[in-house]
Coordinates of C-alpha atoms in Angstrom, one line a residue:
Chain A
M1 CA -113.6 -56.6 -51.6
T2 CA -113.6 -56.5 -47.9
I3 CA -114.0 -59.6 -46.2
A4 CA -114.4 -58.1 -42.6
S5 CA -114.5 -54.6 -41.3
V6 CA -114.0 -53.4 -37.6
H7 CA -115.1 -50.1 -36.4
N8 CA -114.2 -48.7 -32.8
L9 CA -114.3 -52.0 -31.3
V10 CA -113.9 -52.0 -27.5
V11 CA -113.5 -55.2 -25.6
K12 CA -113.1 -55.1 -21.9
Y13 CA -112.4 -58.0 -19.6
G14 CA -113.3 -56.6 -16.3
N15 CA -111.2 -53.6 -15.8
F16 CA -108.8 -54.6 -18.4
T17 CA -109.2 -53.1 -21.9
A18 CA -108.3 -55.8 -24.6
L19 CA -109.5 -53.7 -27.6
N20 CA -109.5 -50.2 -27.4
G21 CA -111.4 -48.6 -30.2
L22 CA -109.8 -50.8 -33.0
S23 CA -110.8 -50.2 -36.5
C24 CA -109.6 -52.1 -39.3
E25 CA -110.4 -53.6 -42.8
I26 CA -109.5 -57.0 -43.7
P27 CA -109.3 -57.5 -47.5
E28 CA -109.5 -60.7 -49.6
G29 CA -106.5 -62.7 -49.6
C30 CA -104.1 -63.7 -46.8
T31 CA -103.8 -61.2 -44.2
G32 CA -101.4 -61.1 -41.2
L33 CA -102.5 -60.0 -37.5
L34 CA -99.4 -58.8 -36.0
G35 CA -98.6 -57.8 -32.6
P36 CA -96.5 -58.6 -29.4
N37 CA -97.9 -61.0 -26.8
G38 CA -101.0 -59.5 -25.0
A39 CA -101.6 -56.8 -28.0
G40 CA -105.3 -58.2 -28.6
K41 CA -105.0 -60.4 -31.5
T42 CA -106.6 -63.4 -30.0
T43 CA -109.3 -61.2 -28.5
L44 CA -110.2 -59.8 -31.8
L45 CA -110.4 -63.4 -33.4
K46 CA -112.9 -64.4 -30.4
T47 CA -114.8 -61.1 -30.7
I48 CA -115.0 -61.8 -34.4
L49 CA -116.6 -65.3 -33.8
G50 CA -118.9 -64.0 -31.0
F51 CA -117.0 -65.7 -28.1
V52 CA -116.6 -62.2 -26.4
K53 CA -119.1 -59.5 -26.7
P54 CA -117.9 -56.1 -27.5
T55 CA -118.5 -53.4 -24.8
S56 CA -118.9 -50.9 -27.9
G57 CA -118.3 -50.7 -31.6
S58 CA -119.3 -52.8 -34.3
A59 CA -117.8 -55.3 -36.9
S60 CA -119.2 -57.3 -39.8
I61 CA -117.5 -60.4 -41.2
L62 CA -118.5 -61.4 -44.8
G63 CA -121.2 -58.7 -44.6
M64 CA -122.9 -60.1 -41.5
D65 CA -123.0 -58.4 -38.2
I66 CA -121.1 -60.1 -35.4
I67 CA -123.8 -59.3 -32.9
Q68 CA -126.9 -60.3 -34.9
A69 CA -125.6 -63.1 -36.9
G70 CA -123.1 -64.9 -34.8
N71 CA -124.1 -68.7 -35.8
A72 CA -124.3 -67.6 -39.5
I73 CA -120.7 -66.1 -39.4
R74 CA -119.2 -69.2 -37.4
Q75 CA -120.8 -71.5 -40.4
K76 CA -118.8 -69.7 -42.8
V77 CA -115.5 -69.1 -40.7
G78 CA -113.1 -71.6 -39.5
L79 CA -111.1 -71.5 -36.5
M80 CA -107.8 -72.9 -35.8
P81 CA -107.2 -72.0 -32.1
E82 CA -103.9 -71.4 -30.3
Q83 CA -104.5 -74.0 -27.7
D84 CA -104.5 -77.6 -28.3
C85 CA -108.2 -78.7 -28.6
H86 CA -109.9 -81.9 -29.7
I87 CA -112.9 -83.7 -28.7
P88 CA -111.8 -86.7 -26.3
G89 CA -112.3 -90.3 -27.1
M90 CA -112.3 -89.8 -31.0
T91 CA -110.1 -90.7 -33.9
A92 CA -109.2 -88.0 -36.3
V93 CA -111.5 -89.1 -39.2
Q94 CA -114.4 -89.1 -36.4
F95 CA -113.3 -85.9 -35.0
V96 CA -113.0 -84.1 -38.2
A97 CA -116.3 -85.4 -39.5
Y98 CA -118.1 -84.4 -36.4
A99 CA -116.6 -80.8 -36.8
G100 CA -118.2 -80.8 -40.0
E101 CA -121.4 -82.0 -38.8
L102 CA -121.3 -79.3 -36.2
A103 CA -121.0 -76.9 -39.0
G104 CA -124.0 -78.2 -40.8
M105 CA -122.8 -80.7 -43.3
P106 CA -124.8 -83.9 -43.9
A107 CA -123.3 -86.8 -42.0
S108 CA -122.3 -88.7 -45.2
Q109 CA -120.6 -85.6 -46.8
A110 CA -118.7 -84.7 -43.5
L111 CA -117.4 -88.2 -43.4
R112 CA -116.2 -88.0 -47.1
R113 CA -114.8 -84.6 -46.7
S114 CA -112.9 -85.5 -43.6
H115 CA -111.0 -88.0 -45.3
E116 CA -110.3 -85.6 -48.0
V117 CA -109.2 -82.8 -45.6
L118 CA -107.0 -85.2 -43.6
D119 CA -105.2 -86.5 -46.7
Y120 CA -104.7 -82.7 -47.7
C121 CA -103.2 -82.0 -44.1
G122 CA -100.9 -84.8 -44.4
L123 CA -102.6 -86.9 -41.7
G124 CA -104.0 -89.6 -44.1
E125 CA -101.9 -92.3 -42.5
A126 CA -102.9 -91.6 -39.0
R127 CA -106.6 -90.8 -39.6
Y128 CA -107.7 -93.8 -37.4
R129 CA -105.5 -93.1 -34.5
N130 CA -107.0 -91.4 -31.4
V131 CA -106.1 -87.6 -31.5
E132 CA -105.1 -87.9 -27.9
T133 CA -102.1 -89.9 -29.1
Y134 CA -101.1 -87.2 -31.6
S135 CA -97.7 -85.3 -31.3
T136 CA -97.9 -81.5 -31.3
G137 CA -97.3 -81.2 -34.9
M138 CA -99.9 -83.7 -35.8
K139 CA -102.4 -82.0 -33.3
Q140 CA -101.6 -78.5 -35.1
R141 CA -102.7 -80.2 -38.2
I142 CA -105.9 -81.8 -36.9
K143 CA -106.8 -78.3 -35.8
L144 CA -106.4 -77.0 -39.3
A145 CA -108.3 -80.0 -40.7
Q146 CA -111.3 -79.2 -38.4
A147 CA -111.1 -75.6 -39.4
L148 CA -111.2 -76.5 -43.0
V149 CA -113.6 -79.3 -43.2
H150 CA -116.9 -77.5 -43.9
G151 CA -115.3 -75.2 -46.6
P152 CA -115.1 -71.8 -44.8
K153 CA -114.9 -68.6 -46.6
L154 CA -112.8 -67.2 -43.9
L155 CA -110.0 -69.0 -41.9
L156 CA -108.8 -67.7 -38.7
L157 CA -105.2 -69.0 -37.6
D158 CA -104.1 -68.2 -34.3
E159 CA -100.5 -68.9 -34.0
P160 CA -100.5 -71.6 -36.3
T161 CA -96.9 -72.7 -35.9
N162 CA -96.8 -72.7 -32.2
G163 CA -94.7 -75.5 -30.6
L164 CA -93.6 -76.9 -34.1
D165 CA -90.2 -78.0 -35.0
P166 CA -88.5 -76.2 -37.9
A167 CA -89.6 -79.0 -40.3
G168 CA -93.1 -79.0 -38.9
R169 CA -93.1 -75.2 -39.3
E170 CA -92.2 -75.2 -42.9
D171 CA -94.8 -77.9 -43.6
M172 CA -97.5 -75.8 -41.7
L173 CA -96.6 -72.4 -43.5
E174 CA -96.7 -74.2 -46.8
L175 CA -100.2 -75.6 -46.2
V176 CA -101.4 -72.2 -45.0
R177 CA -100.0 -70.6 -48.2
S178 CA -101.2 -73.0 -50.5
V179 CA -104.9 -72.9 -49.3
S180 CA -104.8 -69.0 -48.9
H181 CA -103.7 -68.6 -52.3
G182 CA -106.1 -69.3 -55.6
K183 CA -108.4 -71.5 -53.5
G184 CA -111.1 -68.9 -52.8
L185 CA -110.2 -69.1 -49.1
N186 CA -109.3 -65.9 -47.2
V187 CA -106.9 -66.4 -44.3
L188 CA -106.4 -64.2 -41.3
V189 CA -103.1 -65.3 -39.6
S190 CA -102.6 -64.0 -36.0
S191 CA -98.9 -64.4 -34.9
H192 CA -95.9 -62.5 -33.2
L193 CA -93.5 -64.4 -35.4
L194 CA -92.7 -62.0 -38.3
P195 CA -91.1 -64.6 -40.7
D196 CA -94.1 -66.6 -40.5
I197 CA -96.3 -63.8 -41.5
E198 CA -94.0 -62.7 -44.2
R199 CA -93.9 -66.0 -45.6
V200 CA -97.6 -66.5 -45.9
C201 CA -99.4 -63.2 -46.0
D202 CA -99.7 -60.4 -48.5
R203 CA -100.9 -57.9 -46.1
V204 CA -100.7 -57.2 -42.3
I205 CA -102.6 -55.5 -39.6
V206 CA -100.3 -54.3 -36.8
V207 CA -102.1 -54.3 -33.4
M208 CA -100.6 -52.9 -30.1
K209 CA -102.3 -52.7 -26.8
G210 CA -105.7 -53.2 -28.5
E211 CA -105.3 -50.4 -31.0
L212 CA -104.5 -50.4 -34.8
R213 CA -100.9 -49.3 -35.4
A214 CA -100.4 -50.1 -39.0
Q215 CA -102.1 -51.8 -41.7
G216 CA -101.3 -52.5 -45.7
T217 CA -99.5 -54.6 -47.8
I218 CA -96.0 -55.8 -46.5
K219 CA -94.5 -54.4 -49.5
D220 CA -95.8 -50.9 -48.7
L221 CA -95.0 -51.2 -45.1
K222 CA -91.4 -52.1 -45.9
K223 CA -91.0 -48.9 -48.0
I224 CA -88.9 -46.4 -46.4
A225 CA -90.0 -42.6 -46.6
G226 CA -88.2 -40.7 -49.3
Q227 CA -87.8 -43.9 -51.4
P228 CA -84.1 -44.1 -51.1
I229 CA -82.2 -46.6 -53.2
D230 CA -79.3 -48.9 -52.4
I231 CA -76.4 -48.8 -54.8
E232 CA -73.6 -51.6 -54.6
L233 CA -70.4 -50.5 -56.1
R234 CA -67.5 -52.9 -57.2
D235 CA -65.4 -51.0 -54.3
V236 CA -65.6 -48.4 -51.8
C237 CA -65.5 -45.1 -53.8
P238 CA -65.2 -41.7 -52.0
P239 CA -65.3 -39.5 -55.2
F240 CA -68.7 -41.1 -56.1
V241 CA -70.0 -40.3 -52.7
A242 CA -68.6 -36.7 -52.9
A243 CA -70.0 -36.3 -56.3
M244 CA -73.5 -37.5 -55.3
Q245 CA -73.6 -35.1 -52.3
A246 CA -72.6 -32.3 -54.7
Q247 CA -75.8 -33.1 -56.7
G248 CA -77.8 -32.8 -53.3
A249 CA -78.0 -36.4 -52.3
S250 CA -77.7 -37.6 -48.8
V251 CA -75.6 -40.8 -48.8
M252 CA -75.4 -43.0 -45.6
P253 CA -72.2 -44.7 -44.6
P254 CA -71.7 -47.8 -46.7
K255 CA -72.3 -51.4 -45.6
R256 CA -69.6 -53.3 -47.4
T257 CA -69.7 -51.5 -50.8
T258 CA -73.5 -50.7 -50.9
Y259 CA -74.5 -47.0 -50.3
R260 CA -78.0 -45.9 -49.4
I261 CA -78.6 -42.8 -51.4
Q262 CA -81.8 -40.5 -51.0
M263 CA -82.5 -37.4 -53.1
A264 CA -85.7 -35.4 -53.7
G265 CA -87.8 -36.8 -56.6
L266 CA -88.4 -40.2 -58.0
P267 CA -86.3 -43.1 -57.4
E268 CA -85.9 -43.4 -61.2
E269 CA -84.3 -39.9 -61.4
T270 CA -82.0 -40.7 -58.5
A271 CA -80.9 -43.6 -60.6
K272 CA -80.3 -41.7 -63.7
I273 CA -78.2 -39.2 -61.7
A274 CA -76.3 -42.1 -59.8
M275 CA -75.5 -43.6 -63.2
Q276 CA -74.1 -40.5 -64.6
V277 CA -72.0 -39.8 -61.5
A278 CA -70.8 -43.3 -61.6
R279 CA -69.6 -42.9 -64.9
D280 CA -68.0 -39.6 -64.2
S281 CA -66.2 -40.7 -61.1
G282 CA -65.0 -44.0 -62.4
A283 CA -67.2 -45.8 -60.1
Q284 CA -68.6 -49.4 -61.1
I285 CA -72.1 -50.1 -60.2
R286 CA -72.8 -53.9 -59.5
G287 CA -76.4 -53.7 -58.2
F288 CA -79.2 -51.1 -58.0
I289 CA -82.4 -51.6 -56.0
L290 CA -85.1 -49.7 -54.2
A291 CA -84.1 -49.7 -50.6
E292 CA -86.7 -51.1 -48.2
R293 CA -86.7 -51.9 -44.4
S294 CA -87.0 -55.3 -43.0
L295 CA -90.6 -56.2 -41.5
E296 CA -89.0 -56.4 -38.4
D297 CA -88.2 -52.7 -38.5
A298 CA -91.5 -51.9 -39.9
F299 CA -93.1 -53.6 -37.2
L300 CA -91.0 -52.1 -34.5
D301 CA -91.5 -48.7 -36.0
A302 CA -95.2 -49.2 -36.0
I303 CA -95.4 -50.5 -32.4
T304 CA -93.1 -47.8 -30.8
S305 CA -94.5 -45.0 -32.8
T306 CA -97.0 -42.7 -31.1
S307 CA -98.3 -41.2 -34.4
P308 CA -101.7 -42.2 -35.7
P309 CA -101.9 -45.5 -37.4
V310 CA -100.2 -46.0 -40.9
S311 CA -102.5 -47.2 -43.5
T312 CA -100.9 -47.7 -46.7
Q313 CA -102.2 -47.8 -50.5
T314 CA -102.7 -51.4 -51.4
S315 CA -101.3 -52.6 -54.8
D316 CA -104.7 -52.4 -56.3
G317 CA -105.3 -49.2 -55.5
G318 CA -107.6 -49.4 -52.5
N319 CA -107.0 -48.2 -49.1
A320 CA -106.2 -51.4 -47.0
Chain B
M1 CA -99.0 -82.6 -48.9
A2 CA -98.6 -86.1 -50.4
S3 CA -97.6 -86.1 -54.1
S4 CA -99.3 -88.6 -56.5
P5 CA -98.7 -88.6 -60.3
I6 CA -102.5 -89.3 -60.8
A7 CA -104.6 -87.8 -58.2
D8 CA -105.0 -84.1 -57.7
L9 CA -104.4 -83.5 -53.8
T10 CA -104.3 -80.0 -54.0
Y11 CA -106.8 -78.2 -51.7
R12 CA -110.4 -78.0 -53.0
N13 CA -112.9 -75.9 -51.1
Y14 CA -116.1 -77.8 -49.9
D15 CA -119.1 -76.3 -51.9
G16 CA -121.8 -78.9 -51.0
P17 CA -124.9 -78.7 -49.0
L18 CA -124.9 -77.1 -45.4
D19 CA -127.9 -77.4 -43.2
P20 CA -129.1 -73.9 -41.7
P21 CA -126.9 -73.0 -38.5
V22 CA -129.6 -73.7 -35.8
N23 CA -130.4 -76.9 -33.7
R24 CA -126.8 -78.3 -33.4
W25 CA -127.9 -80.2 -30.4
W26 CA -129.2 -83.4 -32.2
A27 CA -125.4 -83.6 -33.7
I28 CA -124.0 -83.5 -30.4
A29 CA -126.7 -85.8 -28.6
K30 CA -126.1 -88.3 -31.5
M31 CA -122.5 -88.2 -31.2
S32 CA -122.4 -88.5 -27.4
M33 CA -124.8 -91.4 -27.6
R34 CA -122.7 -93.1 -30.2
L35 CA -119.6 -92.8 -28.0
S36 CA -121.5 -94.1 -24.9
T37 CA -122.8 -97.1 -26.5
K38 CA -119.3 -98.0 -27.7
K39 CA -118.0 -98.3 -24.2
K40 CA -118.1 -102.0 -23.2
G41 CA -118.9 -100.9 -19.5
F42 CA -122.3 -99.5 -20.6
W43 CA -123.6 -102.9 -21.9
V44 CA -122.1 -104.6 -19.0
W45 CA -123.9 -102.3 -16.2
A46 CA -127.1 -102.1 -18.4
S47 CA -127.3 -105.8 -18.4
L48 CA -126.7 -105.9 -14.7
S49 CA -129.3 -103.4 -13.8
T50 CA -132.0 -105.7 -15.2
F51 CA -131.1 -108.5 -12.5
W52 CA -134.0 -107.7 -10.3
Y53 CA -136.5 -108.3 -13.0
L54 CA -134.8 -111.6 -13.8
I55 CA -135.1 -112.5 -10.0
L56 CA -138.8 -111.6 -10.3
L57 CA -139.2 -113.6 -13.2
A58 CA -137.8 -116.7 -11.5
V59 CA -139.7 -116.2 -8.6
F60 CA -143.0 -115.8 -10.3
Y61 CA -142.3 -118.7 -12.5
F62 CA -141.5 -121.1 -9.5
A63 CA -144.4 -119.6 -7.5
E64 CA -146.6 -120.6 -10.4
T65 CA -145.4 -124.0 -11.1
T66 CA -145.0 -125.1 -7.5
A67 CA -148.4 -123.6 -6.5
T68 CA -150.2 -125.4 -9.5
A69 CA -149.0 -128.7 -8.1
T70 CA -150.1 -127.9 -4.4
T71 CA -153.2 -125.8 -5.0
A72 CA -156.5 -127.1 -5.0
L73 CA -158.4 -126.9 -8.3
G74 CA -160.3 -123.8 -8.8
Q75 CA -158.5 -121.9 -6.2
G76 CA -156.3 -118.9 -6.9
N77 CA -152.4 -118.9 -6.2
P78 CA -152.1 -117.2 -3.0
F79 CA -148.9 -115.7 -4.0
F80 CA -150.3 -113.7 -6.5
K81 CA -153.6 -113.1 -4.9
N82 CA -151.9 -110.6 -2.4
I83 CA -149.4 -109.2 -4.9
V84 CA -149.4 -105.3 -5.6
W85 CA -148.1 -105.2 -9.2
K86 CA -147.0 -101.8 -9.3
D87 CA -145.1 -102.2 -6.1
Q88 CA -142.9 -105.0 -7.9
F89 CA -141.9 -102.2 -10.7
L90 CA -141.3 -100.0 -7.8
N91 CA -139.0 -102.4 -6.1
A92 CA -137.0 -103.1 -9.4
F93 CA -136.5 -99.5 -9.6
S94 CA -135.3 -99.1 -6.2
V95 CA -132.7 -101.9 -6.6
S96 CA -131.5 -100.6 -9.9
Q97 CA -130.6 -97.2 -8.5
L98 CA -127.0 -98.2 -8.0
F99 CA -126.5 -99.6 -11.3
M100 CA -128.1 -96.3 -12.7
L101 CA -125.5 -94.5 -10.5
I102 CA -122.7 -96.5 -12.0
L103 CA -124.1 -96.0 -15.7
A104 CA -124.6 -92.2 -14.8
L105 CA -120.9 -91.9 -13.9
L106 CA -119.8 -93.8 -17.0
L107 CA -121.9 -91.6 -19.6
G108 CA -122.1 -88.4 -17.7
A109 CA -119.0 -87.8 -15.4
G110 CA -116.6 -87.1 -18.0
T111 CA -119.0 -85.3 -20.5
I112 CA -118.1 -81.6 -19.9
A113 CA -115.0 -82.3 -17.7
N114 CA -113.2 -84.1 -20.4
D115 CA -114.1 -81.2 -22.9
N116 CA -112.8 -78.9 -20.4
R117 CA -109.6 -80.7 -20.2
A118 CA -109.3 -81.0 -24.1
N119 CA -110.5 -77.5 -24.9
A120 CA -113.1 -79.0 -27.0
L121 CA -115.5 -76.2 -26.3
L122 CA -113.2 -74.1 -28.8
V123 CA -114.3 -76.6 -31.3
Y124 CA -117.9 -76.6 -30.3
L125 CA -118.4 -73.0 -30.0
S126 CA -116.3 -72.1 -33.1
K127 CA -118.9 -73.8 -35.0
P128 CA -122.6 -72.6 -35.5
C129 CA -123.3 -74.2 -32.2
S130 CA -124.5 -72.2 -29.0
K131 CA -124.2 -72.9 -25.6
L132 CA -127.7 -74.0 -25.3
D133 CA -127.2 -76.4 -28.3
Y134 CA -124.3 -77.9 -26.3
V135 CA -126.1 -78.4 -23.0
I136 CA -129.0 -79.8 -24.6
G137 CA -127.2 -82.0 -26.7
K138 CA -124.9 -83.2 -23.8
W139 CA -128.1 -83.7 -21.7
L140 CA -129.8 -85.8 -24.3
G141 CA -126.6 -88.0 -24.8
I142 CA -126.9 -89.0 -21.0
F143 CA -130.7 -89.0 -20.7
V144 CA -131.6 -91.3 -23.8
P145 CA -129.4 -94.1 -23.0
L146 CA -130.1 -94.1 -19.2
T147 CA -134.0 -93.9 -19.9
L148 CA -133.6 -96.9 -22.4
V149 CA -131.7 -98.8 -19.9
A150 CA -134.5 -98.3 -17.2
A151 CA -137.4 -98.4 -19.7
V152 CA -136.3 -101.7 -22.0
P153 CA -136.5 -104.1 -19.0
T154 CA -139.4 -102.5 -17.3
L155 CA -141.5 -102.6 -20.4
L156 CA -140.5 -106.2 -21.3
F157 CA -141.4 -107.3 -17.7
Y158 CA -144.7 -105.4 -18.1
V159 CA -145.6 -107.3 -21.4
Y160 CA -144.6 -110.6 -19.8
C161 CA -146.8 -109.9 -16.7
L162 CA -149.7 -108.7 -19.2
L163 CA -149.4 -112.0 -20.9
S164 CA -149.4 -114.2 -17.9
Y165 CA -151.0 -112.6 -15.0
R166 CA -154.0 -110.9 -16.2
S167 CA -156.2 -113.4 -14.2
Y168 CA -154.5 -112.0 -11.0
G169 CA -155.4 -108.5 -11.6
F170 CA -152.4 -107.2 -13.4
L171 CA -154.5 -105.1 -15.6
T172 CA -157.3 -104.6 -13.4
Q173 CA -155.4 -103.2 -10.3
D174 CA -154.3 -100.2 -12.1
P175 CA -155.2 -99.9 -15.9
W176 CA -153.0 -96.8 -16.4
L177 CA -149.8 -98.6 -15.0
I178 CA -148.2 -98.4 -18.3
L179 CA -148.3 -94.8 -18.3
R180 CA -147.2 -94.5 -14.9
L181 CA -144.2 -96.6 -15.7
L182 CA -143.3 -94.6 -18.6
G183 CA -143.1 -91.4 -16.5
M184 CA -141.2 -93.5 -13.8
V185 CA -138.5 -94.9 -16.2
M186 CA -137.6 -91.2 -17.3
L187 CA -136.8 -90.3 -13.6
P188 CA -133.2 -91.6 -13.5
G189 CA -132.3 -90.3 -16.9
F190 CA -133.8 -86.9 -16.1
F191 CA -131.9 -86.5 -12.8
H192 CA -128.6 -88.1 -13.5
A193 CA -128.3 -86.1 -16.8
S194 CA -129.1 -83.0 -15.0
A195 CA -126.8 -83.6 -12.1
T196 CA -123.8 -85.2 -13.5
L197 CA -123.7 -82.2 -16.3
G198 CA -123.6 -79.8 -13.5
V199 CA -121.1 -81.6 -11.4
S200 CA -118.9 -82.5 -14.8
S201 CA -118.9 -78.7 -15.6
L202 CA -117.0 -77.9 -12.4
F203 CA -114.0 -80.0 -13.2
Q204 CA -111.4 -80.6 -15.9
Q205 CA -111.1 -84.4 -15.1
G206 CA -113.8 -86.8 -15.5
R207 CA -112.6 -89.0 -12.6
L208 CA -112.8 -86.0 -10.1
A209 CA -116.3 -85.3 -11.3
G210 CA -117.2 -88.9 -10.8
A211 CA -115.6 -89.1 -7.4
T212 CA -117.7 -85.9 -6.4
Y213 CA -121.0 -87.2 -7.6
S214 CA -120.4 -90.5 -6.1
A215 CA -119.7 -88.8 -2.7
L216 CA -122.8 -86.7 -3.2
Y217 CA -124.8 -90.1 -3.8
F218 CA -123.4 -92.1 -0.8
F219 CA -123.6 -89.1 1.7
G220 CA -127.2 -89.0 0.7
L221 CA -127.7 -92.4 1.0
F222 CA -126.3 -92.6 4.5
F223 CA -128.5 -89.8 5.4
T224 CA -131.6 -91.8 3.8
K225 CA -130.5 -94.7 5.9
A226 CA -130.3 -92.7 9.2
M227 CA -133.9 -91.1 8.5
Q228 CA -135.0 -94.7 7.8
T229 CA -133.7 -95.9 11.0
V230 CA -135.3 -93.1 13.0
I231 CA -138.6 -93.8 11.4
F232 CA -138.3 -97.5 12.0
V233 CA -137.0 -97.1 15.7
N234 CA -140.1 -95.0 16.5
G235 CA -142.6 -97.4 15.1
P236 CA -143.6 -100.7 16.3
M237 CA -143.6 -103.4 13.5
G238 CA -146.5 -103.0 11.7
G239 CA -147.7 -100.0 13.5
E240 CA -147.5 -96.4 12.2
S241 CA -144.0 -94.7 13.2
T242 CA -144.5 -91.8 15.6
A243 CA -141.5 -90.1 14.0
P244 CA -142.5 -86.5 13.0
P245 CA -143.4 -86.1 9.2
I246 CA -140.2 -84.0 8.4
V247 CA -138.2 -87.0 9.0
K248 CA -140.5 -89.1 6.6
S249 CA -139.7 -86.3 4.0
L250 CA -136.1 -86.3 4.8
Y251 CA -136.0 -89.8 4.1
Y252 CA -136.4 -88.9 0.5
C253 CA -133.4 -86.3 0.5
S254 CA -130.9 -88.1 -1.4
I255 CA -130.1 -88.7 -5.2
D256 CA -131.8 -92.1 -5.1
G257 CA -134.3 -91.0 -2.5
I258 CA -135.7 -88.1 -4.5
Q259 CA -136.4 -90.5 -7.4
I260 CA -137.8 -93.3 -5.4
G261 CA -140.2 -90.8 -3.9
L262 CA -141.2 -89.2 -7.2
A263 CA -141.6 -92.9 -8.6
K264 CA -143.9 -93.7 -5.5
I265 CA -145.9 -90.4 -6.6
F266 CA -146.1 -91.4 -10.3
L267 CA -147.1 -95.1 -9.3
H268 CA -149.6 -94.0 -6.6
T269 CA -148.2 -96.2 -4.2
D270 CA -146.3 -96.2 -0.8
G271 CA -144.6 -99.3 -1.9
S272 CA -144.5 -102.7 0.0
Q273 CA -142.0 -105.4 0.9
L274 CA -140.0 -107.1 -1.7
F275 CA -142.1 -110.3 -1.9
P276 CA -145.5 -110.5 -0.5
G277 CA -147.3 -113.5 1.3
S278 CA -144.2 -114.1 3.7
M279 CA -145.1 -111.3 6.3
P280 CA -147.9 -111.2 8.7
V281 CA -150.9 -109.4 7.8
G282 CA -150.5 -105.6 8.7
V283 CA -146.7 -105.4 8.8
R284 CA -145.7 -102.6 7.1
F285 CA -142.0 -101.9 6.0
A286 CA -142.8 -99.2 3.5
I287 CA -142.4 -95.6 4.1
E288 CA -145.3 -93.7 2.8
A289 CA -145.1 -91.5 -0.5
P290 CA -143.7 -88.0 -0.1
S291 CA -146.0 -85.0 -0.8
A292 CA -146.2 -84.4 -4.6
V293 CA -146.8 -80.7 -4.0
V294 CA -143.1 -80.3 -2.3
F295 CA -141.3 -83.3 -4.3
V296 CA -142.2 -82.7 -7.8
P297 CA -141.0 -78.9 -7.9
A298 CA -138.1 -79.9 -5.8
F299 CA -137.0 -82.5 -8.3
F300 CA -137.3 -80.3 -11.3
G301 CA -135.9 -77.4 -9.4
I302 CA -132.7 -79.4 -8.4
C303 CA -132.4 -80.6 -12.1
G304 CA -132.6 -77.0 -13.3
V305 CA -130.2 -75.7 -10.7
F306 CA -127.8 -78.3 -12.1
M307 CA -128.4 -77.6 -15.6
L308 CA -128.0 -73.8 -14.8
L309 CA -124.5 -74.5 -13.2
A310 CA -123.5 -76.3 -16.6
W311 CA -124.8 -73.5 -18.5
S312 CA -123.2 -70.9 -16.8
R313 CA -119.6 -72.7 -16.5
I314 CA -119.6 -73.2 -20.3
R315 CA -117.4 -70.7 -22.2
A316 CA -115.1 -70.7 -25.1
V317 CA -112.6 -68.3 -23.3
E318 CA -111.2 -67.7 -19.8
V319 CA -112.3 -64.4 -18.7
V320 CA -109.9 -62.4 -16.6
G321 CA -111.2 -60.1 -13.9

């Protein structure tokens, strides 16, 4: 099921075009919104929430149009903004409960739920402290808590690990991963940090200069065209390479003792041939894996490519 | 995050009731009032703003007890015979203006400025809460406490006078006084809430907004005093001033002046000296009430401009040109 769909969305700030005909579909689960700084990620989030009016195009979130149903959308969406934000003069528990009341929760429910969410976000001990006295890591957590308090169906996280130390970053990613898997909560994480996205997301949308560059599952995006395989041998073995080349395979120079081999046909067939050749040439195979590129390579490829956006098949068969 | 052998601390989504996503202004107003009334300064200055009524109570009490001993039986107390009751409320209203300013600064100066500093608008506007909800909520959060501060001592004093001085014409002088007073006590809240909201929206620090609003108040006050001097210099004591009418209108062109002017319009009085009886007959220190046709629209127009200013400055994102 699609959580959000965006069609030819154009957003301009004066003469500057922040989103230039962006179209994408955000499926259920945890999706990463990738792009370099200034790509339009935050603008997309703010347009979804109705902070910015699109010049043209349309978008719907949870089946509701962003122009027509701004308030209804914001009641079902939680935003954790990139910047520090809090309401001055409040303790954490007051702040989160107030955020719940603003979202429409009855006051008593909001207070009960704020305790629950603060506990969950690891701020249980600091709940009666004024938010202004919080450290950067705690401020990140309180932003997550206020976004979660009303039980949103879609959580928008804008650079959730900004300004966090390694341990804080680990904790935050673990939190995001846990809420986005098996809890009925869909998450859109905007970041330019690829390891963060790879850690918590199943799918990504790559945006560059306000345009879609690629979208799909991380697994599919990391696939290399032609589906080569990486074969790790015990030692470097020129007879094996020569024999594979004789079979019509292209063999890339080895990294240590690992050769990347590509042949026409399915990877399974290539593997079968490689096993046979290894037996014949006396090479000892230690490892065998379908070659894939890093997410960083896939990302760089997507943002530098001039070809139309890549849209890969999702594992459930739908076009993501 | 925390691990416990008993409790299930894993995340559970909220599936309880949610009110329809409209009219969030009341939640904002409630929270603003809650935060305001938590400030000790609010209670201190609110108490101090009643001091003129306390002085009046004391003066009335002593005037009554001393006169009872000295006045011949059957004669009315001369102090109360000449009194214009509604002018006592007007005087108390005028004297409390400085305290209302301090309270307005305490409650209103930081209301949007501090939210700007803390990026709180991102929190408000990412919830089902519109700009209008935000402005109305914040406005009510200042208006209601200020109005209560003005109304409570006024109404208590009204009840006291009603119970004690009916024989001196308290009720017969103006049977509609209570309604006029209800209108009057809303003026400071209405004006200060609108003006502080507008000024506060221009800044990122409550102190700067407060300093700016104070400067506006005191510059206006000095101007008012200058106009008052012009009026009295051009008029012999007790006679009509020969100062041009525009000067009499300009006398009300300040933050407290416009409120006092409108209070005079509401109360249907030009005012009189603080205590009657001690001045020669015909001596007049009060400046006549301004024109309602000009001042009522001007009052609401100025408040509207400040509200519009606040409304236009509220946005969740900085828009680059």
